[in-house]
Structure formats: structure tokens, C-alpha cells
Tab-separated table of N, CA, C and O in Angstrom:
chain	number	residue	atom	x	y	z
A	1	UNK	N	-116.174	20.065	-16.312
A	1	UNK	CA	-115.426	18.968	-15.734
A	1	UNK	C	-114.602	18.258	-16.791
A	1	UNK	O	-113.560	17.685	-16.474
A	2	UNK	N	-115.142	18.287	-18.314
A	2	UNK	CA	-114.522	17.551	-18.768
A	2	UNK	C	-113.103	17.967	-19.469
A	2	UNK	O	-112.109	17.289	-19.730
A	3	UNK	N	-113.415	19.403	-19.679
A	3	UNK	CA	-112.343	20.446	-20.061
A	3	UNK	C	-111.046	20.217	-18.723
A	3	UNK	O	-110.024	19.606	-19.036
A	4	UNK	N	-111.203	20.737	-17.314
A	4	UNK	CA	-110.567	20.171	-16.436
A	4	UNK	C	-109.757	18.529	-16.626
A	4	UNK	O	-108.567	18.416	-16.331
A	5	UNK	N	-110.320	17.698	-16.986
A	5	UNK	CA	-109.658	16.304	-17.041
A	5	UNK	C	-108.944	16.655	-18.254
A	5	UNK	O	-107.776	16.276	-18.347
A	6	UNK	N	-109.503	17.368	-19.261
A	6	UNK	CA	-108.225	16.744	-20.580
A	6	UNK	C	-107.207	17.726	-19.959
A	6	UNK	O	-106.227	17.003	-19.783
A	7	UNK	N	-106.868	19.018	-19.509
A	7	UNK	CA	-106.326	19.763	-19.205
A	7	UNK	C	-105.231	18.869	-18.187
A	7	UNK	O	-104.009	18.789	-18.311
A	8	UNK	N	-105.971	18.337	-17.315
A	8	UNK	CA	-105.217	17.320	-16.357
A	8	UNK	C	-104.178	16.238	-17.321
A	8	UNK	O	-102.947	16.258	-17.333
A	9	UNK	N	-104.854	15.551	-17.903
A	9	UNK	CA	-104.170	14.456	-18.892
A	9	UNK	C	-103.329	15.401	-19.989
A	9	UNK	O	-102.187	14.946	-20.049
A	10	UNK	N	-103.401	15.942	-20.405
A	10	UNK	CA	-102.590	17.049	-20.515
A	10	UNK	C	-101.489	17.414	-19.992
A	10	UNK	O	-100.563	17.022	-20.703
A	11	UNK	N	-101.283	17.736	-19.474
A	11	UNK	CA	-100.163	17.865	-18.147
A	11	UNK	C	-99.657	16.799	-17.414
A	11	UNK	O	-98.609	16.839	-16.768
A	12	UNK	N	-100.420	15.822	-17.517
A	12	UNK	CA	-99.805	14.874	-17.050
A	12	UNK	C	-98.683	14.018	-18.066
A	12	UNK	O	-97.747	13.302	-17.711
A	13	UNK	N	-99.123	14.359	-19.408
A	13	UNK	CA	-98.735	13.316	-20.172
A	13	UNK	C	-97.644	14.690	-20.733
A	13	UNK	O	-97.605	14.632	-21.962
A	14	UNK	N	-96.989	15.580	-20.333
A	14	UNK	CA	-95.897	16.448	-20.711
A	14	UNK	C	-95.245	16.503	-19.465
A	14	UNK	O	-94.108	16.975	-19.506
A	15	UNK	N	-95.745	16.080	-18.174
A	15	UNK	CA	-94.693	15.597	-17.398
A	15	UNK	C	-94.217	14.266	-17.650
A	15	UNK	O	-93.008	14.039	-17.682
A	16	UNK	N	-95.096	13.347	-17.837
A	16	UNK	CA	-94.098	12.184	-18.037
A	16	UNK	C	-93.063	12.468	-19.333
A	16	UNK	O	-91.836	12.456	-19.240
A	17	UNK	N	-93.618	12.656	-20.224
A	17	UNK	CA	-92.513	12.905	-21.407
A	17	UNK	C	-90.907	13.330	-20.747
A	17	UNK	O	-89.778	12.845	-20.820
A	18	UNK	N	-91.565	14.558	-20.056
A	18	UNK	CA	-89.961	14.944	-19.387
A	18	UNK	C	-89.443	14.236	-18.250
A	18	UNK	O	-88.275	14.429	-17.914
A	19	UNK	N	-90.270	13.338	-17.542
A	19	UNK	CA	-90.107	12.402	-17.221
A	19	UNK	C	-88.643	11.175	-17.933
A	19	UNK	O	-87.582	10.559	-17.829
A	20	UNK	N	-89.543	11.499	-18.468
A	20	UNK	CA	-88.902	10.160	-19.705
A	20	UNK	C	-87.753	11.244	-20.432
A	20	UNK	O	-86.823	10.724	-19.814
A	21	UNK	N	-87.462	11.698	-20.771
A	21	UNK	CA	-86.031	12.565	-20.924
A	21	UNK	C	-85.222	12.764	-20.393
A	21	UNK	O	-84.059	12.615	-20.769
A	22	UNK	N	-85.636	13.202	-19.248
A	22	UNK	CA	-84.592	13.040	-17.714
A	22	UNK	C	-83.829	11.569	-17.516
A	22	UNK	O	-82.634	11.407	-17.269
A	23	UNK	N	-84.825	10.565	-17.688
A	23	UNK	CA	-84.321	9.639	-17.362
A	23	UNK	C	-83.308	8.860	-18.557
A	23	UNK	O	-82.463	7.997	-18.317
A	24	UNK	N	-83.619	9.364	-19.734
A	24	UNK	CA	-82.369	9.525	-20.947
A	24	UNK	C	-81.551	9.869	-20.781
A	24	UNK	O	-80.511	9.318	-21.140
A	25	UNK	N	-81.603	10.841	-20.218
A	25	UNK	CA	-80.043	11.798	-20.180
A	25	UNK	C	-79.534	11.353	-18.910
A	25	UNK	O	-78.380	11.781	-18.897
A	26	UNK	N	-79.801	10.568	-17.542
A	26	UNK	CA	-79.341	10.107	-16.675
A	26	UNK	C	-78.773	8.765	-17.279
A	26	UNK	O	-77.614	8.364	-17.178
A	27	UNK	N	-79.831	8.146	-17.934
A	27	UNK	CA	-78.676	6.974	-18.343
A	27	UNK	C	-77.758	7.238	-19.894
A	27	UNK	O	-77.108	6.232	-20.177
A	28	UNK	N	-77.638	8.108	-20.667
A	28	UNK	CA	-76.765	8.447	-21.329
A	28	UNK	C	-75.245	9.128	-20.339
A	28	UNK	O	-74.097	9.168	-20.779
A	29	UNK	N	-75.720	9.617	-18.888
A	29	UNK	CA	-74.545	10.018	-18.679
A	29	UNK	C	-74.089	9.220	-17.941
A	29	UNK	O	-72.878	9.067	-18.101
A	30	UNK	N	-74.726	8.364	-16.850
A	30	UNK	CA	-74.224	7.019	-16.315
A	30	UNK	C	-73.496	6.029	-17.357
A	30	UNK	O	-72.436	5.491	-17.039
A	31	UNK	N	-74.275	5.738	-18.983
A	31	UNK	CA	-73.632	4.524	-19.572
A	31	UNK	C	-71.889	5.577	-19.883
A	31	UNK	O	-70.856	4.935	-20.077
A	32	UNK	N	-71.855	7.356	-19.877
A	32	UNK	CA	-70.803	8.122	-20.071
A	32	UNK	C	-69.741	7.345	-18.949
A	32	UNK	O	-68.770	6.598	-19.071
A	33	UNK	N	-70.261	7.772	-18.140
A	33	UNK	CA	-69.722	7.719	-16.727
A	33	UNK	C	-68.711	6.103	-17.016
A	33	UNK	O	-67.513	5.895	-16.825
A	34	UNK	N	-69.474	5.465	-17.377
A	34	UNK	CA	-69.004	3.983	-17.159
A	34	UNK	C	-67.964	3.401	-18.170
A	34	UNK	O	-66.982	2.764	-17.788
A	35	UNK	N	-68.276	3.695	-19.670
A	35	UNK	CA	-67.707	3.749	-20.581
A	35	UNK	C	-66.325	4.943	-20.686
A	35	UNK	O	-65.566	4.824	-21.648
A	36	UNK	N	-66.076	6.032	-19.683
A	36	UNK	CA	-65.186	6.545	-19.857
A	36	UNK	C	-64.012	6.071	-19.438
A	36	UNK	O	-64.002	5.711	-18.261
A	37	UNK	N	-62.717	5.928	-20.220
A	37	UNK	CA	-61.448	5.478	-19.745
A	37	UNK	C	-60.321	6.270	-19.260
A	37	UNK	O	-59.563	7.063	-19.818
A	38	UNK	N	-60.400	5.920	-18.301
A	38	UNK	CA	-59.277	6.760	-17.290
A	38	UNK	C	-57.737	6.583	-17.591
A	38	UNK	O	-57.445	5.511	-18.121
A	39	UNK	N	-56.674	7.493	-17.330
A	39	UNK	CA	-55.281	6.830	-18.058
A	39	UNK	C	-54.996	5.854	-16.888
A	39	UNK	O	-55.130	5.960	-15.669
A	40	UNK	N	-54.444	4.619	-17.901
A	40	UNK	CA	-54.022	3.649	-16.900
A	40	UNK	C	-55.031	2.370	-17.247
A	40	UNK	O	-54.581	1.234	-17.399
A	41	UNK	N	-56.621	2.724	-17.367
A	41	UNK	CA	-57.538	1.460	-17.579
A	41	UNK	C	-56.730	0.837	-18.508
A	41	UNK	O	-55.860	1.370	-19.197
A	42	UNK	N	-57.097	-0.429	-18.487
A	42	UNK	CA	-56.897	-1.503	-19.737
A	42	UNK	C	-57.917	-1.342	-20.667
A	42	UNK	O	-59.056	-0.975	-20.378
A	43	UNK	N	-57.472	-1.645	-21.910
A	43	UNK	CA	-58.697	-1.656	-22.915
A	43	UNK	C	-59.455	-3.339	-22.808
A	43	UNK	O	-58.751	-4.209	-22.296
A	44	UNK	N	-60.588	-3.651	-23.201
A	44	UNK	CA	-61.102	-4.723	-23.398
A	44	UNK	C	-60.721	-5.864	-23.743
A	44	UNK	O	-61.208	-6.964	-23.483
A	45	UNK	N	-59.680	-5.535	-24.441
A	45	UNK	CA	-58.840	-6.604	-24.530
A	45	UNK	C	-57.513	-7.169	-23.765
A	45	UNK	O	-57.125	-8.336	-23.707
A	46	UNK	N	-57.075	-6.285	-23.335
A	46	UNK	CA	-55.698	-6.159	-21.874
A	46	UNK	C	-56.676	-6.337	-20.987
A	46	UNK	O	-55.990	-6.595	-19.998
A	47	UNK	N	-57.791	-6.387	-20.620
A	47	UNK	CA	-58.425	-6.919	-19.554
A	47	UNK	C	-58.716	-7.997	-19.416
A	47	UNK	O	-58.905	-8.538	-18.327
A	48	UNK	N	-58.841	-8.715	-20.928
A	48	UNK	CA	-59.118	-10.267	-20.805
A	48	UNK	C	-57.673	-10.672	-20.135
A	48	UNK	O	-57.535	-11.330	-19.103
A	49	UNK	N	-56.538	-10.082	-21.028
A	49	UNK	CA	-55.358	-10.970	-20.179
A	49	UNK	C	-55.053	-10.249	-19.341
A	49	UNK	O	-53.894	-10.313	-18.932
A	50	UNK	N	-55.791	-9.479	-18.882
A	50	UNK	CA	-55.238	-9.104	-16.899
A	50	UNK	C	-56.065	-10.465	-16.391
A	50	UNK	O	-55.474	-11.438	-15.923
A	51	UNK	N	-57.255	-10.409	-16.520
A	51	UNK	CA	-58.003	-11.407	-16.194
A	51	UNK	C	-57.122	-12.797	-15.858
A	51	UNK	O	-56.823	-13.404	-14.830
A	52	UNK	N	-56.889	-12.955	-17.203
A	52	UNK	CA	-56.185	-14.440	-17.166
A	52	UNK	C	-54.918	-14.746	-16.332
A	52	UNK	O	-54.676	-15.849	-15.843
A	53	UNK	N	-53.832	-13.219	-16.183
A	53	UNK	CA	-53.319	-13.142	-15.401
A	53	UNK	C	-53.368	-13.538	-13.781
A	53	UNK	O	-52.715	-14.206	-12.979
A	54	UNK	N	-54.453	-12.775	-13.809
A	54	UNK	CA	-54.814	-12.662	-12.307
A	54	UNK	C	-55.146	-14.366	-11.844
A	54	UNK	O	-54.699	-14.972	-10.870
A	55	UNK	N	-55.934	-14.776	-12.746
A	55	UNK	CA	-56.268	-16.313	-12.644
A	55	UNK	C	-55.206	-17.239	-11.898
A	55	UNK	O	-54.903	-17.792	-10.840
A	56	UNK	N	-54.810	-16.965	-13.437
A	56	UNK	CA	-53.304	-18.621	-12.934
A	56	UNK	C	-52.239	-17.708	-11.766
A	56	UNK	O	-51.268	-18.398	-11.457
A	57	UNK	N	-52.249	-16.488	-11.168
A	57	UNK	CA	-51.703	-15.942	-9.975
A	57	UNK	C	-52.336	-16.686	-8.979
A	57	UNK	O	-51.603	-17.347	-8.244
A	58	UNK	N	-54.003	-16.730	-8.730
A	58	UNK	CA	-54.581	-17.291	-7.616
A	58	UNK	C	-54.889	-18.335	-7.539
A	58	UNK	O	-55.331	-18.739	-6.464
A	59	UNK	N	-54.771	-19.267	-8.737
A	59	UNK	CA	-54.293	-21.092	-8.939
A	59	UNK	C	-53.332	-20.981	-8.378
A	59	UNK	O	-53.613	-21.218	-7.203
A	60	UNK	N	-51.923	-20.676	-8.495
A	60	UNK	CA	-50.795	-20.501	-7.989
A	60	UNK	C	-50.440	-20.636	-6.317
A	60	UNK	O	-49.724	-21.393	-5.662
A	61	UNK	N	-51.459	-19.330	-5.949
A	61	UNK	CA	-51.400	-19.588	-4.906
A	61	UNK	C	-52.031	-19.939	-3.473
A	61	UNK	O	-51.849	-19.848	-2.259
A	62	UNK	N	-53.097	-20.511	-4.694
A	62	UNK	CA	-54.487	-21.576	-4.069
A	62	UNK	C	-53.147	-23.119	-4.214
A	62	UNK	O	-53.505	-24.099	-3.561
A	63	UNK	N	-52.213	-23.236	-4.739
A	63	UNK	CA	-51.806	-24.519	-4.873
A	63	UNK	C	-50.689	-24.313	-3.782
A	63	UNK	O	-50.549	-25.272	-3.023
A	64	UNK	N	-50.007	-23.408	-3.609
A	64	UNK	CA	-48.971	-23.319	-2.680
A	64	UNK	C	-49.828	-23.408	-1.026
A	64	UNK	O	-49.554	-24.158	-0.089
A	65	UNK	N	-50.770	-22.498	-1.104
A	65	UNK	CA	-51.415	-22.632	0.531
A	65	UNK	C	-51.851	-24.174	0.432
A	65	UNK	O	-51.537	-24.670	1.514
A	66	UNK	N	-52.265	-24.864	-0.147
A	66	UNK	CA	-52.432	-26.161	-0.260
A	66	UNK	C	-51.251	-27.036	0.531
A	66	UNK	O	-51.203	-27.658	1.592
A	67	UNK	N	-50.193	-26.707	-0.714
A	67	UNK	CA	-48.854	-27.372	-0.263
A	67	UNK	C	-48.685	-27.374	1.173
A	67	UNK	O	-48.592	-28.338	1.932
A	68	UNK	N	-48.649	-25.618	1.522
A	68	UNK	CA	-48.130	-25.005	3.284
A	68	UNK	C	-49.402	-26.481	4.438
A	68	UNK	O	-49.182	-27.049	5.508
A	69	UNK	N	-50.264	-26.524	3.743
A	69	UNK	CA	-51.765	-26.919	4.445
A	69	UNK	C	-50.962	-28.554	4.923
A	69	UNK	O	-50.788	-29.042	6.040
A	70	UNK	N	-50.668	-28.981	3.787
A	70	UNK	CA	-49.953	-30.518	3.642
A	70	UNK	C	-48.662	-30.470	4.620
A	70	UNK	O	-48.399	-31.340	5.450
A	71	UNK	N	-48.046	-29.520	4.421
A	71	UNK	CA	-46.756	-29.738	4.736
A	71	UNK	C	-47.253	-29.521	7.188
A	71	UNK	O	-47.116	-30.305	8.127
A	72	UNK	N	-47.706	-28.278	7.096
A	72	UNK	CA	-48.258	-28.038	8.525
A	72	UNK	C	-48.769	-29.473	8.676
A	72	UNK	O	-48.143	-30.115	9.519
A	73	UNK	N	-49.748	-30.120	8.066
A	73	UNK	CA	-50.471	-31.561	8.594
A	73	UNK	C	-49.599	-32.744	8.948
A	73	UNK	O	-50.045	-33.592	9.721
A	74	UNK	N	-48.103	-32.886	8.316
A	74	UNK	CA	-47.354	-33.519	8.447
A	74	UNK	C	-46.720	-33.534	9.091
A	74	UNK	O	-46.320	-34.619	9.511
A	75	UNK	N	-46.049	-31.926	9.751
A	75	UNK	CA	-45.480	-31.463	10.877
A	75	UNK	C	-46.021	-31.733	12.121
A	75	UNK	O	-45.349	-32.152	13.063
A	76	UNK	N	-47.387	-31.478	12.170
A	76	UNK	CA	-48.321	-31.890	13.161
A	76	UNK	C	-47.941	-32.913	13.561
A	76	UNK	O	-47.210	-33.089	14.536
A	77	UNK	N	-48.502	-33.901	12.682
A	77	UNK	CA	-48.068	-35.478	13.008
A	77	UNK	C	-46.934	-36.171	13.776
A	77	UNK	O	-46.976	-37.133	14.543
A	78	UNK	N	-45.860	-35.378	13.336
A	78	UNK	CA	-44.451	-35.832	13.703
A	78	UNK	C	-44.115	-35.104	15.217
A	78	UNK	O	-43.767	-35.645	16.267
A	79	UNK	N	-44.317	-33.906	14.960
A	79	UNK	CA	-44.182	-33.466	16.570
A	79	UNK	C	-45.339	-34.300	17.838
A	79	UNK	O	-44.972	-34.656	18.958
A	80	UNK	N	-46.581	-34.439	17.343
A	80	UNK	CA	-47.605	-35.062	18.160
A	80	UNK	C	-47.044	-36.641	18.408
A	80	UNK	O	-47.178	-37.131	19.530
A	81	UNK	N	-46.355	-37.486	17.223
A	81	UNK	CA	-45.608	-38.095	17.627
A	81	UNK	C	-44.265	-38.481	18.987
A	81	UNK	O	-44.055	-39.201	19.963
A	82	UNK	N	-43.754	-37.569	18.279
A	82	UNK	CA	-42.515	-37.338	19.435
A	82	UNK	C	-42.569	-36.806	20.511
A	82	UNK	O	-41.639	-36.887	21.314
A	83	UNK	N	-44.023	-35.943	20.822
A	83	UNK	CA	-44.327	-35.501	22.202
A	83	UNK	C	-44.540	-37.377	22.961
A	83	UNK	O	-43.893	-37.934	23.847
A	84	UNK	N	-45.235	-37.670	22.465
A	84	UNK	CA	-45.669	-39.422	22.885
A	84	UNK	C	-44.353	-39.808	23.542
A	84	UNK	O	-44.159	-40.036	24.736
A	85	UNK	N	-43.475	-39.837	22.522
A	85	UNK	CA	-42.515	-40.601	22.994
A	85	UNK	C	-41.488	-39.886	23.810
A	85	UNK	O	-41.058	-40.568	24.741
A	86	UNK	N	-41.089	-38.935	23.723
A	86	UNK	CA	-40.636	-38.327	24.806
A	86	UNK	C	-41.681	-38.640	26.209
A	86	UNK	O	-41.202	-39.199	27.196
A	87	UNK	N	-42.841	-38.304	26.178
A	87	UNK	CA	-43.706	-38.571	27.716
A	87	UNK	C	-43.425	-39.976	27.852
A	87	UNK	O	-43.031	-40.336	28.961
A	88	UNK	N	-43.581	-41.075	26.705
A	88	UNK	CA	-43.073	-42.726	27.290
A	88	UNK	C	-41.247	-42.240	28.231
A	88	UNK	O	-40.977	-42.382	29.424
A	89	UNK	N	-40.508	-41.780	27.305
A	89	UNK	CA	-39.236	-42.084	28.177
A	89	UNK	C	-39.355	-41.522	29.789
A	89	UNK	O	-38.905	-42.028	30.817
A	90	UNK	N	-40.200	-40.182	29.574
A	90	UNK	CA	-40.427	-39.284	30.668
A	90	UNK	C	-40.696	-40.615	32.372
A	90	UNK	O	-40.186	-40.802	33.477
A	91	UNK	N	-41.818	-41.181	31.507
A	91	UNK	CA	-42.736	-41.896	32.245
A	91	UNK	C	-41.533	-43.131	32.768
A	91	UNK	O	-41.538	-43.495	33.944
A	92	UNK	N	-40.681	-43.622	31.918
A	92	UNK	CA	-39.410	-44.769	32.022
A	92	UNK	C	-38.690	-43.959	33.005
A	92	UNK	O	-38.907	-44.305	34.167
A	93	UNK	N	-38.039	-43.156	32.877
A	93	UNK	CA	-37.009	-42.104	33.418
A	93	UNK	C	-37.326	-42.474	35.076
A	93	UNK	O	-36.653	-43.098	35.896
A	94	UNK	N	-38.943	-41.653	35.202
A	94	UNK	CA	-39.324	-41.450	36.521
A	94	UNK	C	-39.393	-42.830	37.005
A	94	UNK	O	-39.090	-42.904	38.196
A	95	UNK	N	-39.674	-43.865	36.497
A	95	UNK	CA	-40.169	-44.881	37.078
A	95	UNK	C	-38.161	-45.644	37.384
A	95	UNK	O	-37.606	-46.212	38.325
A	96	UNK	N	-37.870	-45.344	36.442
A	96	UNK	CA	-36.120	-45.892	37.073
A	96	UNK	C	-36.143	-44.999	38.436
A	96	UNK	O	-36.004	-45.546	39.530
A	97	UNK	N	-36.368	-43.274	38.276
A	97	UNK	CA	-35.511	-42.672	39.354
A	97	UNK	C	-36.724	-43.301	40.909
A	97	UNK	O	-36.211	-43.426	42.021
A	98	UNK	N	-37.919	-43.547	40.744
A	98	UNK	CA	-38.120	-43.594	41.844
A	98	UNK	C	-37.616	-45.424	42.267
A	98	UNK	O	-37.467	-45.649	43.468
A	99	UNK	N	-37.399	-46.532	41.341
A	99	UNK	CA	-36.644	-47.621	42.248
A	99	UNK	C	-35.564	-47.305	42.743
A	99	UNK	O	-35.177	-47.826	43.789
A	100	UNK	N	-34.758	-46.250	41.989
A	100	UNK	CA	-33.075	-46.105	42.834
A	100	UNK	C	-33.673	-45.090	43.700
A	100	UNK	O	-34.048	-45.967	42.922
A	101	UNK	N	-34.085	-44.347	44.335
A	101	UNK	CA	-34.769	-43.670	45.548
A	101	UNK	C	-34.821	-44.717	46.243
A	101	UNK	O	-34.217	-44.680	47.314
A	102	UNK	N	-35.586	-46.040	45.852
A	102	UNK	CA	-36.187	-46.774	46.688
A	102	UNK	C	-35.121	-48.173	47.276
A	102	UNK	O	-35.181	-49.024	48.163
A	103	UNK	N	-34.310	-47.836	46.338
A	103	UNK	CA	-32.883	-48.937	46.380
A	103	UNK	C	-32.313	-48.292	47.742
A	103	UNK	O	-31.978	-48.870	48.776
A	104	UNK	N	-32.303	-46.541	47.343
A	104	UNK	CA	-31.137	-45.746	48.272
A	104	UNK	C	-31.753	-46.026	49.790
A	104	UNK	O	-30.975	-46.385	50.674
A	105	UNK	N	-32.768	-45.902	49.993
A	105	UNK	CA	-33.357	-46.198	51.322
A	105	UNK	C	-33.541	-47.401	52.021
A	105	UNK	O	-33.802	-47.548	53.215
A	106	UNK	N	-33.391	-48.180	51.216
A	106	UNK	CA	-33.089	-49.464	51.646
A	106	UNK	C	-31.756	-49.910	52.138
A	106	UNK	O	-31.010	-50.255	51.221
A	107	UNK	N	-31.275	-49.993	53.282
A	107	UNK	CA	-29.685	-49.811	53.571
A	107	UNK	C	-29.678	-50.825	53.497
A	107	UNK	O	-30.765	-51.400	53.444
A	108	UNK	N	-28.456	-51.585	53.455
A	108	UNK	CA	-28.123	-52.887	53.487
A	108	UNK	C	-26.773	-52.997	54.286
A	108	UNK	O	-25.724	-52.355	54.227
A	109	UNK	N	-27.290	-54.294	55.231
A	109	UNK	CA	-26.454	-54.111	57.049
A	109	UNK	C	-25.201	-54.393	56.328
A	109	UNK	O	-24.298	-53.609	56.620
A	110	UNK	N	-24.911	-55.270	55.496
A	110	UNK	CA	-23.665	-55.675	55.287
A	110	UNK	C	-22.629	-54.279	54.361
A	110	UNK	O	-21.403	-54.176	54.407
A	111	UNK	N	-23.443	-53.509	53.712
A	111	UNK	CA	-22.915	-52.168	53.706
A	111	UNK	C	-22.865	-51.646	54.621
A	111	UNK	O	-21.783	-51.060	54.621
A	112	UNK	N	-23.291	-51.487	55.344
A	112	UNK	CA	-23.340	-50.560	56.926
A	112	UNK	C	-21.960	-50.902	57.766
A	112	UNK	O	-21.312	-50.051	58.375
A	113	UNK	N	-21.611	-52.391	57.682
A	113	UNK	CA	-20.344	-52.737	58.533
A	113	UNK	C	-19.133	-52.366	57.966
A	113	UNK	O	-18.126	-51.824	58.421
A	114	UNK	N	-19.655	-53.028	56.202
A	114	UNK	CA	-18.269	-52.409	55.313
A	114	UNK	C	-17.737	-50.910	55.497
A	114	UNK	O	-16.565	-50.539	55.447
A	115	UNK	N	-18.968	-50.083	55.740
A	115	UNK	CA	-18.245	-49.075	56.116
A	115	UNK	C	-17.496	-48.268	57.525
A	115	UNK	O	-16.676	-47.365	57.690
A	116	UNK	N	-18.341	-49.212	58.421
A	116	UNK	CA	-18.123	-49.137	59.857
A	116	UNK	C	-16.562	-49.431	59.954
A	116	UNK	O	-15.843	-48.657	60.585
A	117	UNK	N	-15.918	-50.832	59.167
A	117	UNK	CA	-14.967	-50.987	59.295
A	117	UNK	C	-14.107	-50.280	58.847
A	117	UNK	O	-13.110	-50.039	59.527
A	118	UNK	N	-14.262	-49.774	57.618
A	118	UNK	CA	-13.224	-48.835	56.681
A	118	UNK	C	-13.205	-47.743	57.713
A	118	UNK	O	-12.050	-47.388	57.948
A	119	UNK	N	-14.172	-47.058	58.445
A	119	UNK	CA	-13.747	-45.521	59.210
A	119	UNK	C	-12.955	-46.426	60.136
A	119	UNK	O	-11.797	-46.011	60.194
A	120	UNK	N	-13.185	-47.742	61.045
A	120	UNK	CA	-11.984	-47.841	61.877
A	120	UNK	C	-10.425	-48.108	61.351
A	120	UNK	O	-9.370	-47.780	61.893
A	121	UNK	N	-10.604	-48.662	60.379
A	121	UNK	CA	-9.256	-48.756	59.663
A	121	UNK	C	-8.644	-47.721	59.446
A	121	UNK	O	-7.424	-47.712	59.610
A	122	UNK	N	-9.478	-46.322	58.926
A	122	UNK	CA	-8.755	-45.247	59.123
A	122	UNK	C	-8.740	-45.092	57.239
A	122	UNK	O	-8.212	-44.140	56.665
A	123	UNK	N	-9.337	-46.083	56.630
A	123	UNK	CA	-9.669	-45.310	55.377
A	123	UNK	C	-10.726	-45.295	54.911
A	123	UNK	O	-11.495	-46.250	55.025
A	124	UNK	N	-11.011	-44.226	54.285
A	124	UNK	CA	-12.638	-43.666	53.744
A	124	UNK	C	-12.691	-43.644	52.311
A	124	UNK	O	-13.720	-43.289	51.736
């Protein structure tokens, strides 16, 4: 039995080893993989100022959608305004047209003769 166990530990401890090699050479070819530069990458240092580039691009135009944000809020305002006041005149408008409706139906006798007389006179 005891021959069996070292035999076991044995084998066990030359699989892990290759264990542990395998997993060397996976991360030697992953840190490959990662560290390799393609034509076109930036080097480490053209990346800081792509970086910085890219930055003050999206300040830029984190400040302009801002602006658009301000400028729409103001527009808002002014049209929501002038809808108001257009519906006040709306509301004036109707309220004139329905007294002259209410003028027109109201005849008045002494118009009624003025004109009674003008058709006998013979002018219209």
C-alpha cells in the first residue's frame, strides 16, 4: 500500500508540474498575444496623446450638447409662451365674433324702415 501511494504522489506531483508549464506557456503566449503590435497601433506614448485627444474631443462635445440642451430649454419657453398668447387672442377673437353674431340678430326696427323706405324710393 505504501509503495502504491508514493507511486500515486508521484504522478501526481509530475502532473501538476506540467500542469504548471502549460499554464506558462498559456500566459507567455496570451502576455504575446497582447503585447503584439499590429501596423497602425500607437506606441505607448501616441496613446497617451490619442488619449488626451480623445478627451478634450468629448469635453467639446459634452459642452456643445449642453449648449443645444440650453438653447432647446429656451426655445421651449418662448414657443410655450406664445402658444398662451395666441389662445388669449384666440379666446378675444371668439368672444368679439360671437357679440357681432349677437349684434347681427338683433334687428333694429328703425333699420328695418330705413330700409323699407330706400326699396320704395327705388334705391338700394
Amino acid at each position: 500500500m505504501a509503495q502504491w501511494t508514493i507511486t500515486y504522489l508521484e504522478q501526481r506531483n509530475r502532473q501538476l508540474e506540467t500542469e504548471k508549464e502549460l499554464d506558462e506557456l498559456w500566459r507567455i503566449r496570451g502576455d504575446r498575444g497582447l503585447n503584439r503590435r499590429r501596423p497602425g497601433d500607437p506606441l505607448p506614448g501616441d496613446r497617451e496623446t490619442w488619449y488626451i485627444h480623445e478627451i478634450t474631443r468629448l469635453e467639446r462635445l459634452l459642452e456643445k450638447a449642453n449648449h443645444d440642451k440650453e438653447l432647446l430649454r429656451n426655445m421651449r419657453t418662448h414657443y410655450w409662451a406664445r402658444l398662451h398668447v395666441c389662445k388669449a387672442r384666440m379666446k378675444i377673437l371668439q368672444r368679439k365674433l360671437s357679440e357681432a353674431r349677437k349684434r347681427k340678430k338683433r334687428t333694429n326696427p328703425l333699420h328695418i324702415l330705413a330700409e323699407a323706405s330706400l326699396t320704395h324710393h327705388g334705391t338700394h
